[in-house]
């Protein structure tokens, strides 16, 4: 089944990267060369709220997808948090209870204020567009090459929606690309998100390729017509290297943690604010989540209590770490947790893990080529601090 409203996950990011990574550098090169790169970005991190909204033919436009993007202009890393449109807003400051309704009551500015309040995060800029703008920009790109894993077929006569995309290597035009990311099968959002991730990878690869240069004027024309943003030209400079140099593997995306619930007969996505705080702190306020996913951790139980190692491993996963092993330590009388690291380059990360667990670090010298990005965590007494 396909949703009636456009599913905008990942789509607005494409347009955003087109603006800052391709069009701006070539069309305003002379102006940009005279602008200081320091600008307003003293901390080298910039947060942008990207909103895709549905048509206002049948009333005011609702925010169909809301994405919080954070760019680190020094390390060329990007973190994204997708905020479900049905996210429950529990605030006496608002006259609505769904995040997407913020766009109805106050447009992009109220949506921005609502997200800032909910996540306690600064948002520097916003950008919004609708699905017609997406289609036109994809057409200007010359379509997107993607290997469709299976035949996508869906018909909704009442809604005027006909999806028929064959399996195999395809070049999707704007309309077909929108159908591809909208399609929803028996796997629901899981299957759709996988397709969207595959799609965004294909689009980013094309947008950031040298071959796109000749298409810049046409792309910029569509962007100017389709996108509403408050990013001023004088503030664009810090984005340029980030957009052109960004590594696709350094774009880390997560969905706002929570669960689906019915409240007074209405379906909501109720966020887990404790989990959300960890995610925002590590993916948006700083980029440690992205760096942490490069690490492989062995987590060992050093107190002998059931769940000590697995609970701690679960916590560390929330901070982005990969857990390679969960097991028992050589003894069960560790009076505090110990984080062992094997390369001097990992000392800072080891110290942060130790601080989180209320423990200490221990350096063990090994062959550096075999030890980098590897930590051993022994859970000692007081580990409940980490649960």
CSV table of C-alpha atoms in Angstrom, one decimal, residues 28-313:
chain,number,residue,atom,x,y,z
A,28,UNK,CA,28.2,33.0,-7.4
A,29,UNK,CA,31.9,32.1,-7.5
A,30,UNK,CA,33.1,35.7,-7.8
A,31,UNK,CA,31.0,36.9,-4.9
A,32,UNK,CA,31.9,34.0,-2.7
A,33,UNK,CA,35.6,34.4,-3.1
A,34,UNK,CA,35.3,37.7,-1.3
A,35,UNK,CA,33.4,36.5,1.7
A,36,UNK,CA,35.1,35.4,4.9
A,37,UNK,CA,34.7,31.8,5.7
A,38,UNK,CA,34.4,32.4,9.4
A,39,UNK,CA,30.9,33.9,9.1
A,40,UNK,CA,28.5,33.0,11.8
A,41,UNK,CA,29.6,29.5,12.2
A,42,UNK,CA,32.1,29.7,15.0
A,43,UNK,CA,31.6,26.2,16.1
A,44,UNK,CA,31.8,24.7,12.6
A,45,UNK,CA,28.4,23.0,13.1
A,46,UNK,CA,25.3,24.2,11.3
A,47,UNK,CA,21.8,22.8,11.9
A,48,UNK,CA,19.2,23.0,9.2
A,49,UNK,CA,15.5,22.0,9.4
A,50,UNK,CA,14.3,20.6,6.1
A,51,UNK,CA,10.5,20.2,5.5
A,52,UNK,CA,8.6,18.6,2.7
A,53,UNK,CA,5.0,19.5,2.7
A,54,UNK,CA,1.9,18.2,1.0
A,55,UNK,CA,-0.3,20.1,-1.5
A,56,UNK,CA,-2.6,22.8,-0.1
A,57,UNK,CA,-5.3,22.1,-2.7
A,58,UNK,CA,-7.6,20.7,0.0
A,59,UNK,CA,-6.5,23.1,2.8
A,60,UNK,CA,-3.4,24.4,4.5
A,61,UNK,CA,-0.2,22.5,3.9
A,62,UNK,CA,0.9,20.0,6.5
A,63,UNK,CA,4.5,19.1,7.0
A,64,UNK,CA,4.7,15.7,5.5
A,65,UNK,CA,8.3,15.0,6.4
A,66,UNK,CA,10.6,16.8,8.8
A,67,UNK,CA,14.4,16.3,8.8
A,68,UNK,CA,16.9,17.9,11.1
A,69,UNK,CA,20.3,18.0,9.4
A,70,UNK,CA,23.6,18.9,11.1
A,71,UNK,CA,26.7,19.6,9.0
A,72,UNK,CA,30.2,19.8,10.4
A,73,UNK,CA,32.0,22.2,8.0
A,74,UNK,CA,35.4,21.2,9.5
A,75,UNK,CA,35.2,17.4,9.2
A,76,UNK,CA,32.8,17.2,6.3
A,77,UNK,CA,30.4,15.0,8.2
A,78,UNK,CA,26.6,15.1,8.3
A,79,UNK,CA,24.1,13.8,10.8
A,80,UNK,CA,20.3,13.5,10.1
A,81,UNK,CA,17.4,12.8,12.4
A,82,UNK,CA,14.0,12.1,10.8
A,83,UNK,CA,11.1,13.3,12.8
A,84,UNK,CA,7.9,11.4,12.0
A,85,UNK,CA,5.1,13.7,11.0
A,86,UNK,CA,2.8,12.1,13.6
A,87,UNK,CA,5.2,12.9,16.5
A,88,UNK,CA,3.2,13.7,19.6
A,89,UNK,CA,3.6,17.2,20.8
A,90,UNK,CA,2.9,17.4,24.5
A,91,UNK,CA,3.1,21.1,25.2
A,92,UNK,CA,0.8,23.6,26.8
A,93,UNK,CA,2.4,26.2,24.5
A,94,UNK,CA,0.8,24.6,21.4
A,95,UNK,CA,-2.8,24.3,20.2
A,96,UNK,CA,-1.9,21.1,18.3
A,97,UNK,CA,-0.7,17.7,19.3
A,98,UNK,CA,0.9,16.4,16.0
A,99,UNK,CA,4.2,17.8,14.7
A,100,UNK,CA,3.0,18.1,11.1
A,101,UNK,CA,0.1,20.4,12.2
A,102,UNK,CA,2.6,23.0,13.2
A,103,UNK,CA,3.0,23.8,9.5
A,104,UNK,CA,-0.8,24.4,9.2
A,105,UNK,CA,-0.9,26.8,12.1
A,106,UNK,CA,2.3,28.8,11.4
A,107,UNK,CA,4.2,27.5,8.4
A,108,UNK,CA,7.9,26.6,8.5
A,109,UNK,CA,8.7,29.1,11.2
A,110,UNK,CA,6.3,27.5,13.7
A,111,UNK,CA,7.6,24.1,12.7
A,112,UNK,CA,11.1,25.3,13.4
A,113,UNK,CA,10.1,26.7,16.8
A,114,UNK,CA,8.3,23.4,17.7
A,115,UNK,CA,11.3,21.2,16.9
A,116,UNK,CA,13.6,23.5,18.8
A,117,UNK,CA,11.4,23.4,21.8
A,118,UNK,CA,10.9,19.6,21.7
A,119,UNK,CA,14.6,18.7,21.2
A,120,UNK,CA,16.2,21.6,23.0
A,121,UNK,CA,18.4,22.3,20.0
A,122,UNK,CA,19.4,25.4,18.1
A,123,UNK,CA,18.3,25.5,14.5
A,124,UNK,CA,20.3,27.9,12.3
A,125,UNK,CA,18.2,27.7,9.1
A,126,UNK,CA,15.2,26.1,7.4
A,127,UNK,CA,14.4,24.9,3.9
A,128,UNK,CA,11.1,23.7,2.6
A,129,UNK,CA,9.6,22.4,-0.7
A,130,UNK,CA,6.8,20.3,-2.1
A,131,UNK,CA,6.8,17.1,-4.2
A,132,UNK,CA,6.4,18.9,-7.6
A,133,UNK,CA,9.7,20.7,-7.0
A,134,UNK,CA,11.4,17.3,-6.3
A,135,UNK,CA,10.1,15.9,-9.6
A,136,UNK,CA,11.4,18.8,-11.6
A,137,UNK,CA,14.8,18.8,-10.0
A,138,UNK,CA,15.2,15.0,-10.6
A,139,UNK,CA,14.3,15.6,-14.3
A,140,UNK,CA,16.9,18.4,-14.5
A,141,UNK,CA,19.4,16.0,-13.1
A,142,UNK,CA,18.7,13.8,-16.1
A,143,UNK,CA,17.0,11.2,-13.9
A,144,UNK,CA,18.5,8.8,-11.4
A,145,UNK,CA,20.1,5.4,-12.2
A,146,UNK,CA,19.1,2.7,-9.7
A,147,UNK,CA,18.8,-1.0,-9.6
A,148,UNK,CA,15.2,-1.8,-8.7
A,149,UNK,CA,15.2,-5.0,-6.7
A,150,UNK,CA,11.8,-6.2,-7.7
A,151,UNK,CA,8.8,-5.1,-9.7
A,152,UNK,CA,6.9,-2.3,-8.0
A,153,UNK,CA,3.2,-2.3,-8.9
A,154,UNK,CA,0.4,-0.4,-7.2
A,155,UNK,CA,-2.9,1.1,-8.5
A,156,UNK,CA,-5.1,3.6,-6.7
A,157,UNK,CA,-7.7,4.7,-9.2
A,158,UNK,CA,-9.5,7.0,-6.7
A,159,UNK,CA,-6.2,8.7,-5.9
A,160,UNK,CA,-5.0,8.8,-9.5
A,161,UNK,CA,-1.9,6.9,-8.5
A,162,UNK,CA,-0.4,4.2,-10.9
A,163,UNK,CA,2.9,2.8,-10.0
A,164,UNK,CA,4.5,0.3,-12.4
A,165,UNK,CA,8.3,0.2,-12.2
A,166,UNK,CA,10.0,-3.0,-13.6
A,167,UNK,CA,12.8,-4.8,-11.7
A,168,UNK,CA,16.4,-4.3,-12.8
A,169,UNK,CA,18.6,-1.3,-13.7
A,170,UNK,CA,16.4,1.7,-14.4
A,171,UNK,CA,16.8,5.4,-15.1
A,172,UNK,CA,14.0,7.0,-13.1
A,173,UNK,CA,12.6,10.4,-14.2
A,174,UNK,CA,11.1,12.8,-11.6
A,175,UNK,CA,7.6,11.2,-11.5
A,176,UNK,CA,9.0,7.7,-11.4
A,177,UNK,CA,11.5,8.6,-8.7
A,178,UNK,CA,8.7,10.0,-6.5
A,179,UNK,CA,6.7,6.8,-7.1
A,180,UNK,CA,9.8,4.7,-6.1
A,181,UNK,CA,10.2,6.5,-2.8
A,182,UNK,CA,6.5,6.5,-2.1
A,183,UNK,CA,5.9,2.8,-2.7
A,184,UNK,CA,5.0,0.8,0.4
A,185,UNK,CA,4.7,-3.0,0.4
A,186,UNK,CA,3.9,-5.6,3.0
A,187,UNK,CA,7.1,-4.7,4.9
A,188,UNK,CA,5.7,-1.2,5.5
A,189,UNK,CA,8.1,1.6,6.5
A,190,UNK,CA,11.1,-0.8,6.8
A,191,UNK,CA,11.0,-1.7,3.1
A,192,UNK,CA,10.3,1.8,2.1
A,193,UNK,CA,13.1,3.3,4.2
A,194,UNK,CA,15.5,0.8,2.6
A,195,UNK,CA,14.5,1.9,-0.9
A,196,UNK,CA,14.8,5.5,0.1
A,197,UNK,CA,18.3,5.0,1.5
A,198,UNK,CA,19.3,3.3,-1.8
A,199,UNK,CA,17.7,6.1,-3.7
A,200,UNK,CA,19.4,8.9,-1.8
A,201,UNK,CA,22.8,7.2,-2.2
A,202,UNK,CA,22.2,7.1,-6.0
A,203,UNK,CA,21.1,10.8,-6.1
A,204,UNK,CA,24.0,12.0,-4.0
A,205,UNK,CA,26.5,10.2,-6.1
A,206,UNK,CA,25.1,11.9,-9.2
A,207,UNK,CA,24.7,15.3,-7.6
A,208,UNK,CA,28.3,15.3,-6.4
A,209,UNK,CA,29.8,14.1,-9.7
A,210,UNK,CA,31.7,16.3,-12.1
A,211,UNK,CA,29.2,15.4,-14.9
A,212,UNK,CA,26.5,17.5,-13.2
A,213,UNK,CA,28.3,20.8,-13.8
A,214,UNK,CA,26.6,21.4,-17.2
A,215,UNK,CA,23.2,20.9,-15.7
A,216,UNK,CA,23.7,23.5,-13.0
A,217,UNK,CA,21.8,26.4,-14.6
A,218,UNK,CA,18.7,24.3,-15.1
A,219,UNK,CA,18.9,22.8,-11.7
A,220,UNK,CA,19.2,26.2,-10.1
A,221,UNK,CA,16.2,27.5,-12.0
A,222,UNK,CA,14.1,24.7,-10.5
A,223,UNK,CA,15.5,25.1,-7.1
A,224,UNK,CA,14.7,28.9,-7.1
A,225,UNK,CA,11.1,28.1,-8.0
A,226,UNK,CA,10.6,25.1,-5.7
A,227,UNK,CA,12.5,25.9,-2.5
A,228,UNK,CA,11.8,28.4,0.3
A,229,UNK,CA,14.8,28.9,2.5
A,230,UNK,CA,16.2,31.6,4.8
A,231,UNK,CA,19.9,30.7,4.1
A,232,UNK,CA,21.4,34.0,2.9
A,233,UNK,CA,24.0,34.0,0.2
A,234,UNK,CA,26.6,35.6,2.5
A,235,UNK,CA,26.3,32.6,4.8
A,236,UNK,CA,26.8,29.9,2.2
A,237,UNK,CA,30.6,29.8,2.1
A,238,UNK,CA,31.1,27.5,5.1
A,239,UNK,CA,28.9,24.9,3.4
A,240,UNK,CA,30.9,24.6,0.2
A,241,UNK,CA,33.7,22.2,1.1
A,242,UNK,CA,31.3,20.2,3.2
A,243,UNK,CA,28.9,19.7,0.3
A,244,UNK,CA,31.6,19.0,-2.3
A,245,UNK,CA,33.9,16.9,-0.1
A,246,UNK,CA,31.3,14.9,2.0
A,247,UNK,CA,31.8,11.2,2.0
A,248,UNK,CA,28.5,9.3,1.5
A,249,UNK,CA,29.6,6.9,4.3
A,250,UNK,CA,29.7,9.9,6.7
A,251,UNK,CA,26.0,10.7,6.3
A,252,UNK,CA,24.6,9.1,9.4
A,253,UNK,CA,20.8,9.0,9.6
A,254,UNK,CA,18.5,8.0,12.4
A,255,UNK,CA,14.8,8.2,13.2
A,256,UNK,CA,13.5,9.9,16.3
A,257,UNK,CA,13.2,7.0,18.9
A,258,UNK,CA,9.8,6.2,20.2
A,259,UNK,CA,6.8,4.0,19.6
A,260,UNK,CA,3.4,4.1,17.9
A,261,UNK,CA,0.5,4.7,20.3
A,262,UNK,CA,-3.2,5.6,20.2
A,263,UNK,CA,-4.1,8.6,22.4
A,264,UNK,CA,-7.8,9.4,22.6
A,265,UNK,CA,-8.4,7.3,19.5
A,266,UNK,CA,-5.7,9.1,17.4
A,267,UNK,CA,-2.5,7.5,16.2
A,268,UNK,CA,0.7,9.2,17.3
A,269,UNK,CA,4.5,8.5,17.3
A,270,UNK,CA,5.3,9.1,21.0
A,271,UNK,CA,9.0,10.0,21.3
A,272,UNK,CA,11.3,8.5,23.9
A,273,UNK,CA,12.8,11.7,25.1
A,274,UNK,CA,15.6,10.0,27.1
A,275,UNK,CA,16.7,8.1,24.0
A,276,UNK,CA,16.2,11.2,21.9
A,277,UNK,CA,18.5,13.3,24.2
A,278,UNK,CA,21.3,10.8,23.6
A,279,UNK,CA,20.8,10.8,19.9
A,280,UNK,CA,20.6,14.6,19.6
A,281,UNK,CA,23.6,15.1,21.8
A,282,UNK,CA,25.7,12.7,19.8
A,283,UNK,CA,24.4,13.2,16.2
A,284,UNK,CA,23.4,16.9,16.2
A,285,UNK,CA,25.1,18.8,19.0
A,286,UNK,CA,28.4,17.0,18.1
A,287,UNK,CA,29.4,14.3,15.7
A,288,UNK,CA,30.7,11.7,18.1
A,289,UNK,CA,28.0,9.2,17.0
A,290,UNK,CA,29.5,9.3,13.5
A,291,UNK,CA,33.0,8.7,14.8
A,292,UNK,CA,31.9,6.1,17.3
A,293,UNK,CA,30.5,3.8,14.7
A,294,UNK,CA,34.0,3.2,13.4
A,295,UNK,CA,34.9,1.5,16.7
A,296,UNK,CA,34.5,-2.2,17.6
A,297,UNK,CA,34.0,-2.9,21.3
A,298,UNK,CA,34.4,-6.0,23.4
A,299,UNK,CA,32.2,-5.7,26.5
A,300,UNK,CA,32.9,-8.1,29.4
A,301,UNK,CA,31.2,-8.7,32.7
A,302,UNK,CA,33.6,-8.0,35.5
A,303,UNK,CA,31.0,-8.2,38.4
A,304,UNK,CA,29.3,-11.5,37.8
A,305,UNK,CA,25.8,-10.0,37.9
A,306,UNK,CA,23.4,-11.1,35.2
A,307,UNK,CA,23.0,-8.5,32.5
A,308,UNK,CA,25.9,-6.3,33.4
A,309,UNK,CA,27.7,-6.7,30.1
A,310,UNK,CA,24.6,-6.9,27.9
A,311,UNK,CA,23.0,-3.8,29.5
A,312,UNK,CA,26.2,-1.8,29.2
A,313,UNK,CA,26.6,-3.0,25.5
